[in-house]
């Protein structure tokens, strides 16, 4: 048994490396044709990006991770519906975006969720500084953390339909066309919302940056 | 060009969507106008800072996903062969799980140390305005649904963190 594993292992790694070089649409096709490892590659390729996207949308890190999981479960179950003429990432971001939107909707109807999120924030914000990189002096650390927090809060303060466009463009590097696909709004609207989001963001952070 | 024109069309400039001649006009304005130059600097620095704050997935992200996929309904495959149509999925999932165990090893970037080092906090929920219909920008006041057909009902989140997901239990579960 142990010997069989030793013999099989190099072949598995080689196939994994082959898969890792494939484009998303091809991986999806491989998975649908029965190559289960192709799903591993897709999940590994996108889970950190999707976590960032959902986190920026809902502001709760733990819940964002739950929703990324849910995104992959849906991708796994419904990959046969994925249109391979479309970018896989656009499809995955659309599912993730819908889950984030749903989360915000549910949260607004459940005061208990709001309370729990605020409590978690408070605990996280009072985390001792010694966990940080100790190459910096404490006042530098405070300043840096303070500035980052202000930037993060500024993103959060954007209205939801501006924030989604801002996050997809500025933090996820999506094109206008991809943003239009993910959010279901036309290109002109994407553009005008992005411009307004950038203006609002600049106004919010300007007092802290210079 | 005045400052209002600059701000109104800043996104086109920033995303390099302007024709070369117009871009030159923007650059010239930036050289002359301190207010717009500051706007440009603030936005670039803010963007850079925002990009430095990406949260890292926690170390147990992949094990938890593995577990969820084991209990999720099976995906529909292109059943071109008896293997794909028959007992393929259980074996295939076992292969996925095996690989994830390798991927989630010491080389994985999702380590507990990184989690502590990164800023894994949450912002006040009150800071998040919503829910809003992204297509219209209007605040949703209880409309039944604005989801794309891709969304399959409400998120059926099932908490599964407390369950152990070791290799032996994975294999026995898979082969049962
Ligand atoms: Zn100006």
Short mmCIF file of C-alpha atoms and ligand atoms in Angstrom, two decimals:
data_model
loop_
_atom_site.label_atom_id
_atom_site.label_comp_id
_atom_site.label_asym_id
_atom_site.label_seq_id
_atom_site.Cartn_x
_atom_site.Cartn_y
_atom_site.Cartn_z
CA UNK A 1 0.00 0.00 0.00
CA UNK A 2 2.75 2.41 1.01
CA UNK A 3 4.70 1.46 -2.08
CA UNK A 4 1.69 2.05 -4.31
CA UNK A 5 1.30 5.52 -2.84
CA UNK A 6 4.95 6.27 -3.49
CA UNK A 7 4.57 5.30 -7.11
CA UNK A 8 1.33 7.21 -7.62
CA UNK A 9 2.36 10.45 -5.97
CA UNK A 10 4.57 11.90 -8.74
CA UNK A 11 1.84 11.31 -11.35
CA UNK A 12 -0.73 13.16 -9.24
CA UNK A 13 1.57 16.13 -8.76
CA UNK A 14 2.33 16.29 -12.45
CA UNK A 15 -1.34 16.33 -13.35
CA UNK A 16 -1.95 19.01 -10.72
CA UNK A 17 0.77 21.12 -12.22
CA UNK A 18 -0.76 20.68 -15.66
CA UNK A 19 -4.13 21.75 -14.33
CA UNK A 20 -2.63 24.76 -12.58
CA UNK A 21 -1.51 26.07 -15.94
CA UNK A 22 -4.94 25.86 -17.53
CA UNK A 23 -7.25 28.82 -17.99
CA UNK A 24 -10.41 29.00 -15.91
CA UNK A 25 -12.86 28.03 -18.64
CA UNK A 26 -10.76 25.01 -19.50
CA UNK A 27 -10.65 23.99 -15.83
CA UNK A 28 -14.42 24.24 -15.67
CA UNK A 29 -14.67 22.02 -18.75
CA UNK A 30 -12.23 19.53 -17.22
CA UNK A 31 -14.27 19.40 -14.02
CA UNK A 32 -17.49 18.83 -15.94
CA UNK A 33 -15.77 16.07 -17.87
CA UNK A 34 -14.96 14.34 -14.60
CA UNK A 35 -11.61 15.80 -13.53
CA UNK A 36 -12.41 16.66 -9.91
CA UNK A 37 -8.98 18.16 -9.28
CA UNK A 38 -9.82 20.99 -11.66
CA UNK A 39 -12.22 22.31 -9.03
CA UNK A 40 -9.39 22.42 -6.49
CA UNK A 41 -7.41 24.65 -8.79
CA UNK A 42 -10.33 27.01 -9.33
CA UNK A 43 -11.02 27.25 -5.60
CA UNK A 44 -7.39 27.83 -4.82
CA UNK A 45 -7.13 30.47 -7.52
CA UNK A 46 -10.09 32.53 -6.36
CA UNK A 47 -10.82 32.09 -2.67
CA UNK A 48 -8.56 34.91 -1.46
CA UNK A 49 -9.85 37.35 -4.11
CA UNK A 50 -13.47 36.54 -3.37
CA UNK A 51 -12.84 36.92 0.34
CA UNK A 52 -11.48 40.39 -0.24
CA UNK A 53 -14.42 41.34 -2.44
CA UNK A 54 -17.10 40.12 -0.04
CA UNK A 55 -15.30 41.50 3.00
CA UNK A 56 -15.17 44.96 1.42
CA UNK A 57 -18.86 44.72 0.69
CA UNK A 58 -20.14 43.56 4.07
CA UNK A 59 -17.37 44.59 6.50
CA UNK A 60 -17.49 41.41 8.57
CA UNK A 61 -14.47 39.23 7.96
CA UNK A 62 -15.75 35.97 9.43
CA UNK A 63 -19.08 36.23 7.72
CA UNK A 64 -17.30 37.11 4.47
CA UNK A 65 -15.39 33.86 4.70
CA UNK A 66 -18.62 31.94 5.23
CA UNK A 67 -20.03 33.55 2.12
CA UNK A 68 -16.95 32.65 0.07
CA UNK A 69 -17.55 29.07 1.13
CA UNK A 70 -21.14 29.34 0.05
CA UNK A 71 -19.98 30.80 -3.26
CA UNK A 72 -17.80 27.76 -3.93
CA UNK A 73 -20.56 25.35 -2.92
CA UNK A 74 -22.79 27.01 -5.50
CA UNK A 75 -20.06 27.00 -8.10
CA UNK A 76 -19.50 23.30 -7.40
CA UNK A 77 -23.16 22.42 -7.69
CA UNK A 78 -24.00 24.57 -10.66
CA UNK A 79 -20.88 24.63 -12.77
CA UNK A 80 -22.84 22.92 -15.55
CA UNK A 81 -24.79 26.19 -15.89
CA UNK A 82 -21.68 28.27 -16.37
CA UNK A 83 -21.52 29.75 -19.87
CA UNK A 84 -17.98 29.07 -21.01
CA UNK A 85 -18.08 32.05 -23.37
CA UNK A 86 -18.16 34.22 -20.28
CA UNK A 87 -15.22 34.64 -17.94
CA UNK A 88 -15.37 32.21 -15.04
CA UNK A 89 -14.25 34.91 -12.64
CA UNK A 90 -17.16 37.12 -13.69
CA UNK A 91 -19.58 34.30 -12.97
CA UNK A 92 -18.00 33.58 -9.58
CA UNK A 93 -17.97 37.27 -8.63
CA UNK A 94 -21.62 37.55 -9.65
CA UNK A 95 -22.56 34.74 -7.29
CA UNK A 96 -20.40 36.22 -4.53
CA UNK A 97 -21.86 39.68 -5.13
CA UNK A 98 -25.40 38.38 -4.88
CA UNK A 99 -24.59 36.67 -1.61
CA UNK A 100 -23.06 39.89 -0.27
CA UNK A 101 -26.11 41.86 -1.36
CA UNK A 102 -28.38 39.33 0.29
CA UNK A 103 -26.31 39.52 3.47
CA UNK A 104 -26.66 43.29 3.63
CA UNK A 105 -30.37 42.98 3.07
CA UNK A 106 -30.76 40.37 5.83
CA UNK A 107 -28.58 42.36 8.18
CA UNK A 108 -30.67 45.47 7.81
CA UNK A 109 -33.67 43.43 8.95
CA UNK A 110 -31.97 41.80 11.92
CA UNK A 111 -30.78 44.15 14.68
CA UNK A 112 -29.08 41.23 16.44
CA UNK A 113 -26.64 40.75 13.55
CA UNK A 114 -25.77 44.44 13.68
CA UNK A 115 -25.08 44.20 17.38
CA UNK A 116 -22.85 41.15 16.99
CA UNK A 117 -20.85 42.78 14.21
CA UNK A 118 -20.26 45.91 16.25
CA UNK A 119 -19.19 43.82 19.24
CA UNK A 120 -16.72 41.88 17.11
CA UNK A 121 -15.31 45.12 15.74
CA UNK A 122 -14.79 46.50 19.19
CA UNK A 123 -12.89 43.40 20.31
CA UNK A 124 -10.73 43.35 17.19
CA UNK A 125 -9.93 47.05 17.44
CA UNK A 126 -8.67 46.59 20.98
CA UNK A 127 -6.24 43.87 20.05
CA UNK A 128 -2.87 44.60 21.75
CA UNK A 129 -0.27 46.22 19.58
CA UNK A 130 2.43 43.67 20.41
CA UNK A 131 0.97 41.38 17.74
CA UNK A 132 2.06 43.85 15.13
CA UNK A 133 5.42 43.99 13.39
CA UNK A 134 7.83 45.12 16.12
CA UNK A 135 10.32 46.73 13.76
CA UNK A 136 8.24 49.89 13.98
CA UNK A 137 8.03 52.25 16.93
CA UNK A 138 4.64 52.27 18.69
CA UNK A 139 3.70 55.76 17.51
CA UNK A 140 4.42 54.75 13.90
CA UNK A 141 2.27 51.68 14.39
CA UNK A 142 -0.61 53.69 15.76
CA UNK A 143 -0.35 56.19 12.93
CA UNK A 144 -0.20 53.47 10.31
CA UNK A 145 -3.06 51.52 11.77
CA UNK A 146 -5.10 54.67 12.19
CA UNK A 147 -4.56 55.67 8.58
CA UNK A 148 -5.43 52.22 7.28
CA UNK A 149 -8.54 52.16 9.35
CA UNK A 150 -9.61 55.54 7.99
CA UNK A 151 -9.11 54.30 4.45
CA UNK A 152 -11.08 51.16 5.20
CA UNK A 153 -13.89 53.12 6.81
CA UNK A 154 -13.94 55.48 3.81
CA UNK A 155 -14.55 52.52 1.48
CA UNK A 156 -17.27 51.26 3.82
CA UNK A 157 -18.97 54.64 3.87
CA UNK A 158 -19.56 54.67 0.15
CA UNK A 159 -23.16 53.88 -0.73
CA UNK A 160 -23.50 50.18 -1.56
CA UNK A 161 -24.05 50.59 -5.30
CA UNK A 162 -21.02 52.88 -5.52
CA UNK A 163 -18.94 50.72 -3.23
CA UNK A 164 -19.37 47.59 -5.32
CA UNK A 165 -18.11 49.39 -8.41
CA UNK A 166 -15.25 51.01 -6.51
CA UNK A 167 -14.11 47.72 -4.94
CA UNK A 168 -14.31 45.80 -8.21
CA UNK A 169 -12.32 48.44 -10.07
CA UNK A 170 -9.83 49.75 -7.52
CA UNK A 171 -9.20 46.68 -5.41
CA UNK A 172 -10.04 43.80 -7.71
CA UNK A 173 -8.77 45.38 -10.91
CA UNK A 174 -11.83 44.46 -12.98
CA UNK A 175 -12.49 46.13 -16.31
CA UNK A 176 -15.58 48.29 -16.84
CA UNK A 177 -17.08 45.51 -18.95
CA UNK A 178 -16.54 42.93 -16.22
CA UNK A 179 -18.04 45.25 -13.61
CA UNK A 180 -21.02 45.79 -15.85
CA UNK A 181 -21.45 42.01 -16.17
CA UNK A 182 -21.06 41.34 -12.46
CA UNK A 183 -23.39 44.08 -11.26
CA UNK A 184 -25.86 44.03 -14.14
CA UNK A 185 -25.62 47.77 -14.78
CA UNK A 186 -24.69 49.31 -18.11
CA UNK A 187 -21.23 50.62 -18.91
CA UNK A 188 -22.17 54.30 -18.73
CA UNK A 189 -23.60 53.82 -15.25
CA UNK A 190 -20.54 51.88 -14.13
CA UNK A 191 -18.39 54.75 -15.28
CA UNK A 192 -20.41 57.49 -13.63
CA UNK A 193 -20.73 55.55 -10.38
CA UNK A 194 -17.02 54.90 -10.32
CA UNK A 195 -16.27 58.57 -10.82
CA UNK A 196 -18.64 59.54 -8.02
CA UNK A 197 -17.24 56.84 -5.76
CA UNK A 198 -13.70 58.04 -6.40
CA UNK A 199 -14.67 61.62 -5.64
CA UNK A 200 -16.38 60.64 -2.41
CA UNK A 201 -13.48 58.40 -1.38
CA UNK A 202 -10.94 61.17 -2.07
CA UNK A 203 -12.98 63.64 -0.02
CA UNK A 204 -13.22 61.24 2.91
CA UNK A 205 -9.54 60.38 3.08
CA UNK A 206 -7.98 63.70 2.04
CA UNK A 207 -7.92 65.19 5.57
CA UNK A 208 -5.92 62.18 6.80
CA UNK A 209 -3.48 61.71 3.95
CA UNK A 210 -1.85 65.10 3.50
CA UNK B 1 -9.91 72.87 -19.00
CA UNK B 2 -11.00 73.84 -15.51
CA UNK B 3 -11.02 71.86 -12.26
CA UNK B 4 -14.64 70.76 -12.67
CA UNK B 5 -13.85 69.23 -16.07
CA UNK B 6 -10.85 67.55 -14.55
CA UNK B 7 -12.80 65.97 -11.68
CA UNK B 8 -15.75 65.04 -13.90
CA UNK B 9 -13.57 63.10 -16.28
CA UNK B 10 -10.92 62.00 -13.85
CA UNK B 11 -11.89 58.31 -14.13
CA UNK B 12 -11.26 58.31 -17.86
CA UNK B 13 -7.87 59.85 -17.27
CA UNK B 14 -7.04 57.53 -14.40
CA UNK B 15 -8.03 54.45 -16.38
CA UNK B 16 -6.08 55.61 -19.44
CA UNK B 17 -9.23 55.79 -21.54
CA UNK B 18 -8.56 59.23 -22.99
CA UNK B 19 -7.22 59.82 -26.48
CA UNK B 20 -3.56 60.94 -26.36
CA UNK B 21 -4.34 64.58 -27.11
CA UNK B 22 -6.88 64.84 -24.28
CA UNK B 23 -4.58 63.02 -21.94
CA UNK B 24 -1.93 65.63 -22.63
CA UNK B 25 -4.43 68.34 -21.66
CA UNK B 26 -5.10 66.53 -18.38
CA UNK B 27 -1.40 66.24 -17.66
CA UNK B 28 -0.89 69.91 -18.37
CA UNK B 29 -3.69 70.78 -15.96
CA UNK B 30 -2.11 68.57 -13.29
CA UNK B 31 1.20 70.40 -13.71
CA UNK B 32 -0.44 73.76 -13.21
CA UNK B 33 -3.20 73.13 -10.69
CA UNK B 34 -2.18 72.29 -7.14
CA UNK B 35 -5.75 71.37 -6.08
CA UNK B 36 -6.20 68.77 -8.82
CA UNK B 37 -2.66 67.48 -8.32
CA UNK B 38 -3.50 66.92 -4.67
CA UNK B 39 -6.72 65.15 -5.61
CA UNK B 40 -4.72 62.85 -7.86
CA UNK B 41 -2.12 62.17 -5.13
CA UNK B 42 -4.73 61.50 -2.44
CA UNK B 43 -6.59 59.05 -4.62
CA UNK B 44 -3.47 57.16 -5.62
CA UNK B 45 -2.23 56.91 -2.05
CA UNK B 46 -5.67 55.94 -0.74
CA UNK B 47 -5.94 53.22 -3.34
CA UNK B 48 -2.49 51.93 -2.46
CA UNK B 49 -3.36 51.81 1.25
CA UNK B 50 -6.67 50.09 0.57
CA UNK B 51 -4.91 47.42 -1.46
CA UNK B 52 -2.53 46.69 1.41
CA UNK B 53 -5.36 45.58 3.65
CA UNK B 54 -6.61 42.47 1.93
CA UNK B 55 -7.74 39.90 4.49
CA UNK B 56 -6.11 36.45 4.32
CA UNK B 57 -8.29 33.36 4.37
CA UNK B 58 -8.05 31.56 7.71
CA UNK B 59 -6.04 28.35 7.99
CA UNK B 60 -9.13 26.19 8.18
CA UNK B 61 -10.83 27.66 5.13
CA UNK B 62 -10.04 24.70 2.87
CA UNK B 63 -10.87 21.97 5.41
CA UNK B 64 -14.23 23.61 6.06
CA UNK B 65 -14.94 23.88 2.35
CA UNK B 66 -13.99 20.23 1.92
CA UNK B 67 -16.49 19.25 4.55
CA UNK B 68 -19.22 21.33 3.01
CA UNK B 69 -18.66 19.82 -0.42
CA UNK B 70 -18.88 16.34 1.04
CA UNK B 71 -22.38 17.10 2.28
CA UNK B 72 -23.44 19.24 -0.69
CA UNK B 73 -25.66 17.75 -3.39
CA UNK B 74 -23.55 16.29 -6.18
CA UNK B 75 -22.84 18.50 -9.17
CA UNK B 76 -24.18 17.59 -12.58
CA UNK B 77 -21.39 16.41 -14.87
CA UNK B 78 -21.30 15.68 -18.56
CA UNK B 79 -22.07 11.96 -18.23
CA UNK B 80 -20.13 10.88 -21.29
CA UNK B 81 -18.72 7.75 -19.76
CA UNK B 82 -19.95 5.10 -17.37
CA UNK B 83 -17.35 6.35 -14.92
CA UNK B 84 -18.66 9.89 -14.95
CA UNK B 85 -22.24 8.73 -14.78
CA UNK B 86 -21.75 6.17 -12.08
CA UNK B 87 -19.69 6.08 -8.93
CA UNK B 88 -17.31 8.70 -10.22
CA UNK B 89 -18.25 11.50 -7.92
CA UNK B 90 -17.38 9.90 -4.66
CA UNK B 91 -13.99 8.88 -5.98
CA UNK B 92 -13.48 12.25 -7.63
CA UNK B 93 -14.31 14.11 -4.48
CA UNK B 94 -11.89 11.92 -2.59
CA UNK B 95 -9.22 12.99 -5.05
CA UNK B 96 -10.14 16.65 -4.52
CA UNK B 97 -9.98 16.21 -0.78
CA UNK B 98 -6.65 14.46 -0.96
CA UNK B 99 -5.17 17.27 -2.98
CA UNK B 100 -6.52 19.91 -0.69
CA UNK B 101 -4.85 18.25 2.21
CA UNK B 102 -1.57 18.64 0.35
CA UNK B 103 -2.35 22.23 -0.58
CA UNK B 104 -3.30 23.21 2.95
CA UNK B 105 0.04 22.03 4.32
CA UNK B 106 2.92 24.10 5.69
CA UNK B 107 3.45 25.85 2.35
CA UNK B 108 -0.04 27.29 2.38
CA UNK B 109 -0.27 31.03 2.66
CA UNK B 110 -3.29 30.78 4.93
CA UNK B 111 -1.43 30.37 8.18
CA UNK B 112 -2.41 31.38 11.65
CA UNK B 113 0.57 33.72 11.82
CA UNK B 114 -0.54 35.62 8.78
CA UNK B 115 -3.98 35.83 10.23
CA UNK B 116 -2.62 37.54 13.33
CA UNK B 117 -0.37 39.80 11.31
CA UNK B 118 -3.06 40.94 8.93
CA UNK B 119 -5.82 43.21 10.04
CA UNK B 120 -8.61 40.74 10.40
CA UNK B 121 -11.25 42.97 11.86
CA UNK B 122 -14.69 44.11 10.91
CA UNK B 123 -16.06 47.56 10.42
CA UNK B 124 -19.15 48.95 12.08
CA UNK B 125 -22.12 47.49 10.30
CA UNK B 126 -23.70 50.92 10.49
CA UNK B 127 -21.00 52.13 8.11
CA UNK B 128 -22.48 49.93 5.40
CA UNK B 129 -25.35 51.58 3.69
CA UNK B 130 -27.74 49.19 2.08
CA UNK B 131 -29.39 47.12 0.89
CA UNK B 132 -29.40 48.77 -2.49
CA UNK B 133 -30.39 47.50 -5.90
CA UNK B 134 -27.15 47.76 -7.86
CA UNK B 135 -28.90 48.21 -11.16
CA UNK B 136 -30.97 51.20 -10.10
CA UNK B 137 -28.99 52.43 -7.11
CA UNK B 138 -32.21 52.65 -5.13
CA UNK B 139 -32.49 51.44 -1.56
CA UNK B 140 -34.44 48.20 -1.42
CA UNK B 141 -37.48 48.45 0.82
CA UNK B 142 -38.59 44.87 0.84
CA UNK B 143 -38.90 43.92 -2.81
CA UNK B 144 -39.10 40.16 -3.21
CA UNK B 145 -35.88 39.65 -5.14
CA UNK B 146 -33.48 41.38 -7.46
CA UNK B 147 -31.08 38.50 -7.81
CA UNK B 148 -29.75 37.17 -11.03
CA UNK B 149 -30.89 33.70 -12.04
CA UNK B 150 -27.52 32.50 -10.83
CA UNK B 151 -28.56 32.83 -7.26
CA UNK B 152 -30.30 29.77 -5.94
CA UNK B 153 -32.46 30.90 -3.07
CA UNK B 154 -31.20 32.36 0.20
CA UNK B 155 -27.73 31.43 1.42
CA UNK B 156 -28.09 28.01 2.97
CA UNK B 157 -25.24 28.56 5.37
CA UNK B 158 -24.57 25.67 7.66
CA UNK B 159 -22.12 26.13 10.49
CA UNK B 160 -19.57 23.36 10.33
CA UNK B 161 -16.53 24.68 12.12
CA UNK B 162 -16.63 22.41 15.11
CA UNK B 163 -16.35 19.20 13.09
CA UNK B 164 -12.96 17.55 12.80
CA UNK B 165 -11.75 17.11 9.22
CA UNK B 166 -8.69 14.90 9.46
CA UNK B 167 -7.45 12.73 6.61
CA UNK B 168 -8.60 9.41 8.10
CA UNK B 169 -12.13 10.61 8.74
CA UNK B 170 -12.23 12.09 5.25
CA UNK B 171 -11.28 8.84 3.64
CA UNK B 172 -13.62 6.69 5.68
CA UNK B 173 -16.47 9.10 5.02
CA UNK B 174 -15.75 9.08 1.33
CA UNK B 175 -15.51 5.34 0.96
CA UNK B 176 -18.52 4.51 3.12
ZN1 LIG C 1 -7.64 71.94 -11.17
#
